[in-house]
PDB file of C-alpha atoms and ligand atoms in Angstrom:
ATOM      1  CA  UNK A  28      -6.540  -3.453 -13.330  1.00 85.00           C
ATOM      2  CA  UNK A  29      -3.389  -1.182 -13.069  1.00 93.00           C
ATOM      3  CA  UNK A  30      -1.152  -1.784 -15.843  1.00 95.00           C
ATOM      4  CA  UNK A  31       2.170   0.256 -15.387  1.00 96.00           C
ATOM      5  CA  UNK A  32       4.147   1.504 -18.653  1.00 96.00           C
ATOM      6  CA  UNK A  33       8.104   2.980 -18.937  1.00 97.00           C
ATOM      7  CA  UNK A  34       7.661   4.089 -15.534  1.00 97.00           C
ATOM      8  CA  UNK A  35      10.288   6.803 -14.608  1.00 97.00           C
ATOM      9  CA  UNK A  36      10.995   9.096 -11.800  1.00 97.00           C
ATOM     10  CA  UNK A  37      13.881  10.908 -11.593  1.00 96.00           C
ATOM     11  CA  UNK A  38      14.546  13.274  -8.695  1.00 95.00           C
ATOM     12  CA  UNK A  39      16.361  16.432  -9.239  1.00 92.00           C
ATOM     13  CA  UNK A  40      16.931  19.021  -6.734  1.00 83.00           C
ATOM     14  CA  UNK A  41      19.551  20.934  -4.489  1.00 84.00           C
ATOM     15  CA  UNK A  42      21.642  17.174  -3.936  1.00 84.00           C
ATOM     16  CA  UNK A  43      22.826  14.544  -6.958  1.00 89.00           C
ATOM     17  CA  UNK A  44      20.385  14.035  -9.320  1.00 92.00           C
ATOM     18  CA  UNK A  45      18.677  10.186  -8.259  1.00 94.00           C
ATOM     19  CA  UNK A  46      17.104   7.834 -10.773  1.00 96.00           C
ATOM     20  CA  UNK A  47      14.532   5.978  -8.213  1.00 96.00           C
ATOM     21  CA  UNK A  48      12.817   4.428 -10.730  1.00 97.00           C
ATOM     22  CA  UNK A  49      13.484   3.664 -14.068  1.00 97.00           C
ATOM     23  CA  UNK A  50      11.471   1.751 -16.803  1.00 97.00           C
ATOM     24  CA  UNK A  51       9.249  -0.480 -14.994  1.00 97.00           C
ATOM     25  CA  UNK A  52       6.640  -1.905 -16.992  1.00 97.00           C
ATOM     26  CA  UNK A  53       4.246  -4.052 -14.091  1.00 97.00           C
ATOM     27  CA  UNK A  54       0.856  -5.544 -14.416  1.00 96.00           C
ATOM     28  CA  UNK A  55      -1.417  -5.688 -11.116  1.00 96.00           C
ATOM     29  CA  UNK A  56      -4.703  -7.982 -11.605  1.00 95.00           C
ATOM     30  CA  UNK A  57      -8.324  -7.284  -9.841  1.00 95.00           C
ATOM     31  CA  UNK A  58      -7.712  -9.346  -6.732  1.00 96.00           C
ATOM     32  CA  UNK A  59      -4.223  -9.925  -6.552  1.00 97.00           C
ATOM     33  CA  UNK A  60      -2.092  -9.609  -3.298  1.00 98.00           C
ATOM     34  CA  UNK A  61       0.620  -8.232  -4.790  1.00 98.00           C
ATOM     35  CA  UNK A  62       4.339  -7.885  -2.955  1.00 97.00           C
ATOM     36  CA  UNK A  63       6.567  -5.071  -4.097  1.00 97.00           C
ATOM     37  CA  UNK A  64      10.119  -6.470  -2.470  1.00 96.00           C
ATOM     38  CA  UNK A  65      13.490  -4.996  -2.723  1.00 93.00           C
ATOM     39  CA  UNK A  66      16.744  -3.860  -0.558  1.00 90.00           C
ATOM     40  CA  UNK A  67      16.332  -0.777   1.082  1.00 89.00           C
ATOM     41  CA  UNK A  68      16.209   1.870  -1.153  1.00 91.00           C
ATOM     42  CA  UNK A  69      15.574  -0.363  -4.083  1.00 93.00           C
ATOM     43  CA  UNK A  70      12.696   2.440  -5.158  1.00 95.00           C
ATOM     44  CA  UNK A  71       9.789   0.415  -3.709  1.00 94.00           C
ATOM     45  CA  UNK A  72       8.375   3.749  -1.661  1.00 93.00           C
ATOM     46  CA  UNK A  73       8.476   5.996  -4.442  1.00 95.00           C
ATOM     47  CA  UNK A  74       6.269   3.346  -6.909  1.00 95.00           C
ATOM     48  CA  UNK A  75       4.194   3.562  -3.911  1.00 94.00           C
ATOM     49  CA  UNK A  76       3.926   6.950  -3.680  1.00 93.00           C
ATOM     50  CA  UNK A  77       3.617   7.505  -7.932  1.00 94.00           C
ATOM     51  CA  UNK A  78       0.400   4.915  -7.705  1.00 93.00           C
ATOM     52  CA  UNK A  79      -1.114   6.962  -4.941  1.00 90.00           C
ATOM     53  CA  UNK A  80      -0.353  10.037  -6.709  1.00 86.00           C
ATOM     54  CA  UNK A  81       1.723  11.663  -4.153  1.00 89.00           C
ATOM     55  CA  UNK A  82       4.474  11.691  -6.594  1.00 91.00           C
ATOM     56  CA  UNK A  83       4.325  12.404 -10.389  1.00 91.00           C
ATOM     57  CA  UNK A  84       6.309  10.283 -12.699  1.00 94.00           C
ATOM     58  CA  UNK A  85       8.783  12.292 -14.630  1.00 95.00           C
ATOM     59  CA  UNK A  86       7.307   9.678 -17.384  1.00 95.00           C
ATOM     60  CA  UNK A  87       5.651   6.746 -18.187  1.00 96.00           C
ATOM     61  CA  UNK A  88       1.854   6.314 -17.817  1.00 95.00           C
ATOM     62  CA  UNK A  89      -0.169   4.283 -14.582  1.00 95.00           C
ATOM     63  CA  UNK A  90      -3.726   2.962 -16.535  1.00 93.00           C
ATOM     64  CA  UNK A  91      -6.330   2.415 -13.977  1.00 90.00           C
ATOM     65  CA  UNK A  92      -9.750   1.950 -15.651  1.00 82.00           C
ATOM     66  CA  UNK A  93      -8.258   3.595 -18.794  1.00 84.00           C
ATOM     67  CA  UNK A  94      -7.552   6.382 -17.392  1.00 88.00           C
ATOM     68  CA  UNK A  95      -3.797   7.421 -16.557  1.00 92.00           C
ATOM     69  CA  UNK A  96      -3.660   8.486 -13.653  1.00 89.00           C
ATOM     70  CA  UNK A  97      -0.377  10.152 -13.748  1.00 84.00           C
ATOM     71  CA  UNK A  98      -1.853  12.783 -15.839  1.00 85.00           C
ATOM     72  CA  UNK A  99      -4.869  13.809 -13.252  1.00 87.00           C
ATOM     73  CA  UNK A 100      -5.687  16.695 -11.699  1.00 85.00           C
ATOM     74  CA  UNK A 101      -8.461  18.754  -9.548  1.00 86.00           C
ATOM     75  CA  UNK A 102     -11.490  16.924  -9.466  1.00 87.00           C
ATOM     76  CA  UNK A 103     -10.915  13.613 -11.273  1.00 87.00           C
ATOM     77  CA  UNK A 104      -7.645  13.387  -8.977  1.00 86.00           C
ATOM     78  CA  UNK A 105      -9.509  13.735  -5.722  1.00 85.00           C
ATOM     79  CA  UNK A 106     -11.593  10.802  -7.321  1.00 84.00           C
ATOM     80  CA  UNK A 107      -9.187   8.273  -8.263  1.00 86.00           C
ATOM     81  CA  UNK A 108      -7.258   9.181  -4.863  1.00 85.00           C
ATOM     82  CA  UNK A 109     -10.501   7.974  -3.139  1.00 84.00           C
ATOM     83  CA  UNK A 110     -10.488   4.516  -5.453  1.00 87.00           C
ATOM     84  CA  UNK A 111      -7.177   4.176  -2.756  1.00 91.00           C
ATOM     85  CA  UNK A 112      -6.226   3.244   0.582  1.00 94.00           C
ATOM     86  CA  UNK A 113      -3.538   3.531   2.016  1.00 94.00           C
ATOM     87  CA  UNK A 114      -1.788   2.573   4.468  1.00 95.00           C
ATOM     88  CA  UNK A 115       1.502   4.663   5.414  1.00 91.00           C
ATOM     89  CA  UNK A 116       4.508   3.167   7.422  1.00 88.00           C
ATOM     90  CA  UNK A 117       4.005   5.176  11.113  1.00 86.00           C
ATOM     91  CA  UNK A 118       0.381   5.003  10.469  1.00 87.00           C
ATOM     92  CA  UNK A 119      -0.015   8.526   9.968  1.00 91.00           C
ATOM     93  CA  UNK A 120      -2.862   8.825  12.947  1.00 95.00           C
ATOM     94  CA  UNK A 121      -4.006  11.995  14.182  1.00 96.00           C
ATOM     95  CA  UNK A 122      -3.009  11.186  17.850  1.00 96.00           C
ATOM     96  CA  UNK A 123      -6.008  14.096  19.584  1.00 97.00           C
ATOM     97  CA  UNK A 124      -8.330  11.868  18.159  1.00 97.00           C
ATOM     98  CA  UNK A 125     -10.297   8.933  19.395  1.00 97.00           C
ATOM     99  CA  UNK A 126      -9.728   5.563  17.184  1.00 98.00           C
ATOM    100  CA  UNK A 127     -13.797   6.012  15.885  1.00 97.00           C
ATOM    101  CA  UNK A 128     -13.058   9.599  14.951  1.00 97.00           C
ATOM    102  CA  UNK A 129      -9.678   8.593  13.091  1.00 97.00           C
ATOM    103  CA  UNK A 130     -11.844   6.188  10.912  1.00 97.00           C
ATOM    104  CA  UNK A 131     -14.515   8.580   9.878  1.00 96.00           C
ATOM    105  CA  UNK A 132     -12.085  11.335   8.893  1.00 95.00           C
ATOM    106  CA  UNK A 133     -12.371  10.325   5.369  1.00 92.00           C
ATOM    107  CA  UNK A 134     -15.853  10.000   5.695  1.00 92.00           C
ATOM    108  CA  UNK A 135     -16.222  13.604   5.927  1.00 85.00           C
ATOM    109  CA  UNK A 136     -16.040  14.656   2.261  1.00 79.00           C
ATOM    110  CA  UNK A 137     -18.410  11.843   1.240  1.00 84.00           C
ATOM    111  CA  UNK A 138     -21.656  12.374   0.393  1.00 83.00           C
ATOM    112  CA  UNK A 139     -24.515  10.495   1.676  1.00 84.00           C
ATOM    113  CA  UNK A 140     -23.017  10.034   5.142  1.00 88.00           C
ATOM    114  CA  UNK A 141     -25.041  11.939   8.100  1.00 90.00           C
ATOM    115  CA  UNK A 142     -24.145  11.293  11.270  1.00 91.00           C
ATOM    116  CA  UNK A 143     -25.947   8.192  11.735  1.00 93.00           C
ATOM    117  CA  UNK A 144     -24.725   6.638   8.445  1.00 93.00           C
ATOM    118  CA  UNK A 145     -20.790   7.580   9.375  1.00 95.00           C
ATOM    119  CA  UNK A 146     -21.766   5.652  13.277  1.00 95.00           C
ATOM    120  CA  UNK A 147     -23.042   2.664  11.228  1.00 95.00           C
ATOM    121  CA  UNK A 148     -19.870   2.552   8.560  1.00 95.00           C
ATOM    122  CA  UNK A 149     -17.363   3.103  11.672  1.00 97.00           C
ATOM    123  CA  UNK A 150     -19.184   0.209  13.538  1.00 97.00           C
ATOM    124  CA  UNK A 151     -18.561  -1.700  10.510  1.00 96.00           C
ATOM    125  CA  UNK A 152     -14.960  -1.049   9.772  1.00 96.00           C
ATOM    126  CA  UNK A 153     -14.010  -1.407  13.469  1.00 97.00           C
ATOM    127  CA  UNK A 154     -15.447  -5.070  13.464  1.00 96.00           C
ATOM    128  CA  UNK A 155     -13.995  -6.189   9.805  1.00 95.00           C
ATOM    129  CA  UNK A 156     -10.532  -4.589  12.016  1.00 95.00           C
ATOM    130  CA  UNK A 157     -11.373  -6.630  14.937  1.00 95.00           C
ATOM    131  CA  UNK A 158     -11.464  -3.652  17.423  1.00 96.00           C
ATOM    132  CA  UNK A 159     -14.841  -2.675  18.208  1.00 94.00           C
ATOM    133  CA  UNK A 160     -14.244  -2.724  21.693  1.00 96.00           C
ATOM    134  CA  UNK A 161     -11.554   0.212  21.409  1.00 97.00           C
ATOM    135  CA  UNK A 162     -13.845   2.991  19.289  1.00 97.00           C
ATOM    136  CA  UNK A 163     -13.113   5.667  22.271  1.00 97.00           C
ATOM    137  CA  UNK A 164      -9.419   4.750  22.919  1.00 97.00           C
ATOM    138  CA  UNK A 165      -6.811   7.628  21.358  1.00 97.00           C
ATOM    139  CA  UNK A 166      -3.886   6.238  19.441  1.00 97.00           C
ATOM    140  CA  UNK A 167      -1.507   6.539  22.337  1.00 96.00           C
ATOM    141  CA  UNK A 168      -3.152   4.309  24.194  1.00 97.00           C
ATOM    142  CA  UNK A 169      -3.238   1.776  21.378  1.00 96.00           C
ATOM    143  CA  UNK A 170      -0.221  -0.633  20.644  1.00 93.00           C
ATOM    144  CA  UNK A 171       2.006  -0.649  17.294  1.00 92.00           C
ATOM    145  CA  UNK A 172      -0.672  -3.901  15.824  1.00 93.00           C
ATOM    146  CA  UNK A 173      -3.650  -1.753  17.037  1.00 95.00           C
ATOM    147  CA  UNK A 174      -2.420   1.353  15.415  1.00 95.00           C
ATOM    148  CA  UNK A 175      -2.024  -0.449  12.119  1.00 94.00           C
ATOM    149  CA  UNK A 176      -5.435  -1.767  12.923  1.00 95.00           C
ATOM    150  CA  UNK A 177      -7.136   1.662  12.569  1.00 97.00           C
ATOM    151  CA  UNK A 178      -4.870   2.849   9.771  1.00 96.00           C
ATOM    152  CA  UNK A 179      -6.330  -0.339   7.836  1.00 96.00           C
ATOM    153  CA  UNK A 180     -10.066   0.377   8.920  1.00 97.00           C
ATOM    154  CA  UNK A 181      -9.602   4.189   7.952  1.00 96.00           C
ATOM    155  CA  UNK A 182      -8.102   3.112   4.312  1.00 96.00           C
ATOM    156  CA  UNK A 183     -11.184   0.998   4.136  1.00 96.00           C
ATOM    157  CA  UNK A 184     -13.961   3.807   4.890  1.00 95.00           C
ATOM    158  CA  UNK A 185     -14.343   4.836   1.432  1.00 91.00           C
ATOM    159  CA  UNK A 186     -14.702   1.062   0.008  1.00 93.00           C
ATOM    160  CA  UNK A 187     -11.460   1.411  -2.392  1.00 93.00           C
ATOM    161  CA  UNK A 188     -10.878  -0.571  -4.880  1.00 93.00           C
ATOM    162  CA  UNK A 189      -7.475  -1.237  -3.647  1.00 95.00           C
ATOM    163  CA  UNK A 190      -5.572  -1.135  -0.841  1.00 97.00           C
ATOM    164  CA  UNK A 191      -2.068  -0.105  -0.469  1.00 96.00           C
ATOM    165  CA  UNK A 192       0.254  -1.010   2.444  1.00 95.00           C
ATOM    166  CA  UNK A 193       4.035   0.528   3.014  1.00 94.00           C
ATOM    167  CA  UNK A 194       5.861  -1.866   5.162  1.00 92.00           C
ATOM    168  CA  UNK A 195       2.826  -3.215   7.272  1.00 90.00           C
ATOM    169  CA  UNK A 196       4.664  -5.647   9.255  1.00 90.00           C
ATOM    170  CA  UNK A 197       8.228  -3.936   9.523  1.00 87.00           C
ATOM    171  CA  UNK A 198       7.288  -2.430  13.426  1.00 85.00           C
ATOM    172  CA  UNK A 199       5.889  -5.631  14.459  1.00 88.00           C
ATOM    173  CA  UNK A 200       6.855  -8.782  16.357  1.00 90.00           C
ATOM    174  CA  UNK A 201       6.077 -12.019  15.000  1.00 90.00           C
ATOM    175  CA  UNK A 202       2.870 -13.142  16.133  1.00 91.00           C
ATOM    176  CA  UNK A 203       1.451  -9.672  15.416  1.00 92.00           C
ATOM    177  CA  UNK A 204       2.603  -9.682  12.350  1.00 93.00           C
ATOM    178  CA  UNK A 205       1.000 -12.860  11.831  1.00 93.00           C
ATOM    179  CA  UNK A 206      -2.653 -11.510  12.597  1.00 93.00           C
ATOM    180  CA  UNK A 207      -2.003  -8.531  10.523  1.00 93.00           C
ATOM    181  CA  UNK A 208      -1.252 -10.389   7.265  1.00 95.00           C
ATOM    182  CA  UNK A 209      -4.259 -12.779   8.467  1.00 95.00           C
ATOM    183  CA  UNK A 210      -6.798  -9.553   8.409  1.00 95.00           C
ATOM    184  CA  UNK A 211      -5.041  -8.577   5.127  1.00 97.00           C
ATOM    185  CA  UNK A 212      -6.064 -12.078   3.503  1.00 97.00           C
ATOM    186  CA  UNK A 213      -9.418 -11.757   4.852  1.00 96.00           C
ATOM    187  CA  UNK A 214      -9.966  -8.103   3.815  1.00 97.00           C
ATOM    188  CA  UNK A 215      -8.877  -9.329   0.136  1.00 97.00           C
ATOM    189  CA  UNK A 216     -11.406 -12.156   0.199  1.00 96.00           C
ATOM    190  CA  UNK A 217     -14.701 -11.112   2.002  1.00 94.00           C
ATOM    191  CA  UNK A 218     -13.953  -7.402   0.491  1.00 94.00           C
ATOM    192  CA  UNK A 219     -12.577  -8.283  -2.747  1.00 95.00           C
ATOM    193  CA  UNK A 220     -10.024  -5.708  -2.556  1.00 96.00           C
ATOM    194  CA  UNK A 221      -6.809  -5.451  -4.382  1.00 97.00           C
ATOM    195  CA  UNK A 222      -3.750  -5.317  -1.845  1.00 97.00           C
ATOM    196  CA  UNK A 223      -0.342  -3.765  -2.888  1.00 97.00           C
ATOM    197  CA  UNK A 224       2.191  -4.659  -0.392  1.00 97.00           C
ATOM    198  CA  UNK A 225       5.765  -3.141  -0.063  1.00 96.00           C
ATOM    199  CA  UNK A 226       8.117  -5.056   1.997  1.00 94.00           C
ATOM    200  CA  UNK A 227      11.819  -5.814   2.413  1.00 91.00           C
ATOM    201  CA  UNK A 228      10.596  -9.418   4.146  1.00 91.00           C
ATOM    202  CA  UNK A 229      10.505 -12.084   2.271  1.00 93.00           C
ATOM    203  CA  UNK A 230       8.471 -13.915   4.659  1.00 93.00           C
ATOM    204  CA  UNK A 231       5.118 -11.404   3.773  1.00 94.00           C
ATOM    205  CA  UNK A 232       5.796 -12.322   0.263  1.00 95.00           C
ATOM    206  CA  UNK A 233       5.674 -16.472   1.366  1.00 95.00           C
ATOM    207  CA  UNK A 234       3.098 -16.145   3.236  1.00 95.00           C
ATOM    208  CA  UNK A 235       0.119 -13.740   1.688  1.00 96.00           C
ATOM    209  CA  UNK A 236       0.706 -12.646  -1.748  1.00 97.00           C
ATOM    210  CA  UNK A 237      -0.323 -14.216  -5.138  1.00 97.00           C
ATOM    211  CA  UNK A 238       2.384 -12.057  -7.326  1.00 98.00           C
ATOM    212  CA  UNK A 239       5.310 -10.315  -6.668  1.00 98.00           C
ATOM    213  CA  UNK A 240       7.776  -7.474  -8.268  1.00 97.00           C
ATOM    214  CA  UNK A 241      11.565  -7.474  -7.306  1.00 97.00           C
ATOM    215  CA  UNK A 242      12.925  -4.084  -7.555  1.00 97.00           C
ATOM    216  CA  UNK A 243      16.454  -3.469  -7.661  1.00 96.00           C
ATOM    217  CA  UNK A 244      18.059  -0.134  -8.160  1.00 95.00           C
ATOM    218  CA  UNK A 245      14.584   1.336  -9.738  1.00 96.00           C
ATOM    219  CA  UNK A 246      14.556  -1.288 -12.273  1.00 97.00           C
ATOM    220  CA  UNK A 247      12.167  -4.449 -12.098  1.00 97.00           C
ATOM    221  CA  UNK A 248      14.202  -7.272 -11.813  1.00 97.00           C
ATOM    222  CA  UNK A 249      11.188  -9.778 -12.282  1.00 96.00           C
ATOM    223  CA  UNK A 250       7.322 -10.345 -11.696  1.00 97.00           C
ATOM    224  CA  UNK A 251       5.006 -13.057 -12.311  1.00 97.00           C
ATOM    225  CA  UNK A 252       3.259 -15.395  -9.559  1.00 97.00           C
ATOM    226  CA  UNK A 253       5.048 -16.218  -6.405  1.00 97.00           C
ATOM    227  CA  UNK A 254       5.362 -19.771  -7.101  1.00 96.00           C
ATOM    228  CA  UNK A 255       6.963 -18.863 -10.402  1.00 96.00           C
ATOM    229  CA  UNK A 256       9.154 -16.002  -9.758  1.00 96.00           C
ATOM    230  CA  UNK A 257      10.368 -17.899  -6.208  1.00 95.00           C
ATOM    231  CA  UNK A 258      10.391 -21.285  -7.590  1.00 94.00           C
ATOM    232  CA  UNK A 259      12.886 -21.074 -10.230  1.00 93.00           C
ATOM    233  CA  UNK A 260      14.382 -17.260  -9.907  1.00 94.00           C
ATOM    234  CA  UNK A 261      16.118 -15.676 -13.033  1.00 94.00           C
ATOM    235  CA  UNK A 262      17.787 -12.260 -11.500  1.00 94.00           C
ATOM    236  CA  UNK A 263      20.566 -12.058  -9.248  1.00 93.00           C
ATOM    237  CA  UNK A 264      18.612  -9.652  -6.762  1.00 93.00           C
ATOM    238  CA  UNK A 265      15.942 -12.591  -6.238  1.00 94.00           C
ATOM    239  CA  UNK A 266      18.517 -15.419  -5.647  1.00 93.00           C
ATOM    240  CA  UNK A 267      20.466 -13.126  -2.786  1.00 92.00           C
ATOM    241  CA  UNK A 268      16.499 -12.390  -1.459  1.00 91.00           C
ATOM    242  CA  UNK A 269      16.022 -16.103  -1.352  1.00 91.00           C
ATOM    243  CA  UNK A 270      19.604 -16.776   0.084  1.00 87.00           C
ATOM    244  CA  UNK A 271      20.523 -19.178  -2.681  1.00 74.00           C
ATOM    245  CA  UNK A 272      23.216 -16.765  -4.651  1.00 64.00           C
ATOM    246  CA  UNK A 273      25.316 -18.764  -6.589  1.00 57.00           C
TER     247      UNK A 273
HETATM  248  N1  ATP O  30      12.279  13.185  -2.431  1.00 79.19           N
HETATM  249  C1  ATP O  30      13.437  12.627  -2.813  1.00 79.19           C
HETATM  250  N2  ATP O  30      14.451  13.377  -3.270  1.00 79.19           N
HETATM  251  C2  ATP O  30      15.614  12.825  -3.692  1.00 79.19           C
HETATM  252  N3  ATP O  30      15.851  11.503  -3.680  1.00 79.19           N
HETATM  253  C3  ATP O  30      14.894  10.695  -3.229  1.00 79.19           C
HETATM  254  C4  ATP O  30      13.639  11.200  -2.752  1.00 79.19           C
HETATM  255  N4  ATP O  30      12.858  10.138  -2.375  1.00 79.19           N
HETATM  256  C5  ATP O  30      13.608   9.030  -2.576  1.00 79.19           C
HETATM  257  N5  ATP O  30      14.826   9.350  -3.092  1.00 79.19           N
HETATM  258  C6  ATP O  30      15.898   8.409  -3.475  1.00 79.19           C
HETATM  259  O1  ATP O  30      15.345   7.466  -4.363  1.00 79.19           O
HETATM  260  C7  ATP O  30      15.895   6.167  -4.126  1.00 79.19           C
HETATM  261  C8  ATP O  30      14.772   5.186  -3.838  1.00 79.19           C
HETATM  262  O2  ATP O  30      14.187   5.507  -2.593  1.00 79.19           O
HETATM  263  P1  ATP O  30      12.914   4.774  -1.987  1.00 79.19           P
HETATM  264  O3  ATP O  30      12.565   5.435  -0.705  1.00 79.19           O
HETATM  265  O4  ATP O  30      11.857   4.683  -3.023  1.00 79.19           O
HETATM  266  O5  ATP O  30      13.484   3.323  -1.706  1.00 79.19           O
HETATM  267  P2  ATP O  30      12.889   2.116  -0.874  1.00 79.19           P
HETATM  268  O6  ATP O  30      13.084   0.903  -1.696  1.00 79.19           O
HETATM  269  O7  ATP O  30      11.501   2.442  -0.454  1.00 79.19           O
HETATM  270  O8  ATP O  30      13.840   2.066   0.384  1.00 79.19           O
HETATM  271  P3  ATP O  30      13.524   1.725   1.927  1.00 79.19           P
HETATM  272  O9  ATP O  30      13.179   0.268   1.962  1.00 79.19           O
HETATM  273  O10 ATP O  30      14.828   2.015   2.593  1.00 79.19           O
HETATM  274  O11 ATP O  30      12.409   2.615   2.356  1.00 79.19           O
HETATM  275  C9  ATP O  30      16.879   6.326  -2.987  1.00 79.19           C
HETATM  276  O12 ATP O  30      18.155   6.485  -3.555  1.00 79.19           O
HETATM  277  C10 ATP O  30      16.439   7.590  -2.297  1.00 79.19           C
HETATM  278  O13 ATP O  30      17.515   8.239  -1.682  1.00 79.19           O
END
């Protein structure tokens, strides 16, 4: 579904120049749950931010439908941007609106949706979210779960193909964090969506995805399944993520 080629981004500017990501080739299936795990500032936001287009590569090519994306603009950018949730670390809410409003925001630039039809699809998202009951509550009055609640529901409201998710669990405490990766799992089966996860915690790996990429100093260390890649690890990076460095 997203196949990932020399993959490059170099940033260049008033401070040292930084290599954040260099040469990573990565395949991402229809359906997956894919982790992205690495140490902090492996390069894992930045691969996140050149699939949502927020960044351009300095080169490589991202194929989504056979189209590479890196290479969009105007129009056909706005469209393959819409093909995407995501879901930003600090949610990225617009706090002077209610939690209904936040969730038809995107809505707004669709066509087809009158008032009645944005009601019904907000309805909808707010129960696949599980928080119908808060449609009027504003995001202050939310907590950190809830928050990432509405985020998810408002990535949602354009039915993307894929959803991607910068550090959903880092702000949380355990037992949210174990409903959150719950609705994630359920969002990828009853919605079929594709779920790109970035995460330093091992644990989300264990626990939801079917693949995973170790990045390490903006190189891949390794993909593949989880039970392959975590089973019998072959890069050093892995081993020390695993705790069983030699
Ligand atoms: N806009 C930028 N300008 C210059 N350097 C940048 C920029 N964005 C990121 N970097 C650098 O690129 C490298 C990778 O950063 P990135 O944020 O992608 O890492 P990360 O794996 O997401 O880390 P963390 O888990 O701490 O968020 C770092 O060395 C960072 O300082």
């Amino acid at each position: 579904m997203i196949t990932i080629s020399h993959l490059t981004k170099i940033f260049e500017g008033k401070g040292p120049r930084v290599t954040a990501l260099e040469d990573v080739n990565l395949e991402i299936g229809k359906g997956d749950i894919y982790g992205i795990i690495g140490m902090s500032g492996a390069g894992k936001s930045t691969l996140l931010r050149c699939l949502t287009l927020l960044e351009r590569p300095t080169s490589g090519q991202i194929m989504l439908a056979g189209q590479d994306i890196a290479s969009l603009s105007g129009a056909q950018l706005r469209a393959a941007r819409r093909g995407m949730g995501v879901v930003f670390q600090g949610y990225n809410l617009l706090m002077q609106k209610t939690v209904a409003e936040n969730v038809a925001f995107p809505l707004r630039l669709e066509k087809g949706y009158d008032k009645a039809a944005v009601q019904a699809r907000v309805a909808e998202l707010l129960a696949i979210v599980g928080l119908e009951d808060r449609a009027g509550a504003y995001p202050a009055q939310l907590s950190g779960g809830q928050k990432q609640r509405v985020a998810i529901a408002r990535a949602l409201a354009t039915q993307p193909e894929m959803l991607l998710c910068d550090e959903p669990t880092s702000a949380l405490d355990p037992l949210t964090t174990k409903s959150m990766l719950a609705l994630l799992t359920d969002i990828n089966k009853k919605l079929g969506v594709t779920i790109i996860i970035i995460t330093h915690e091992l644990s989300v790996v264990q626990a939801i995805c079917s693949h995973v990429a170790v990045i390490s100093e903006g190189r891949l260390a390794e993909s593949g399944a989880v039970a392959d890649v975590f089973g019998s690890p072959r890069s050093a990076v892995t081993k020390l993520l695993l705790g069983r460095e030699e």
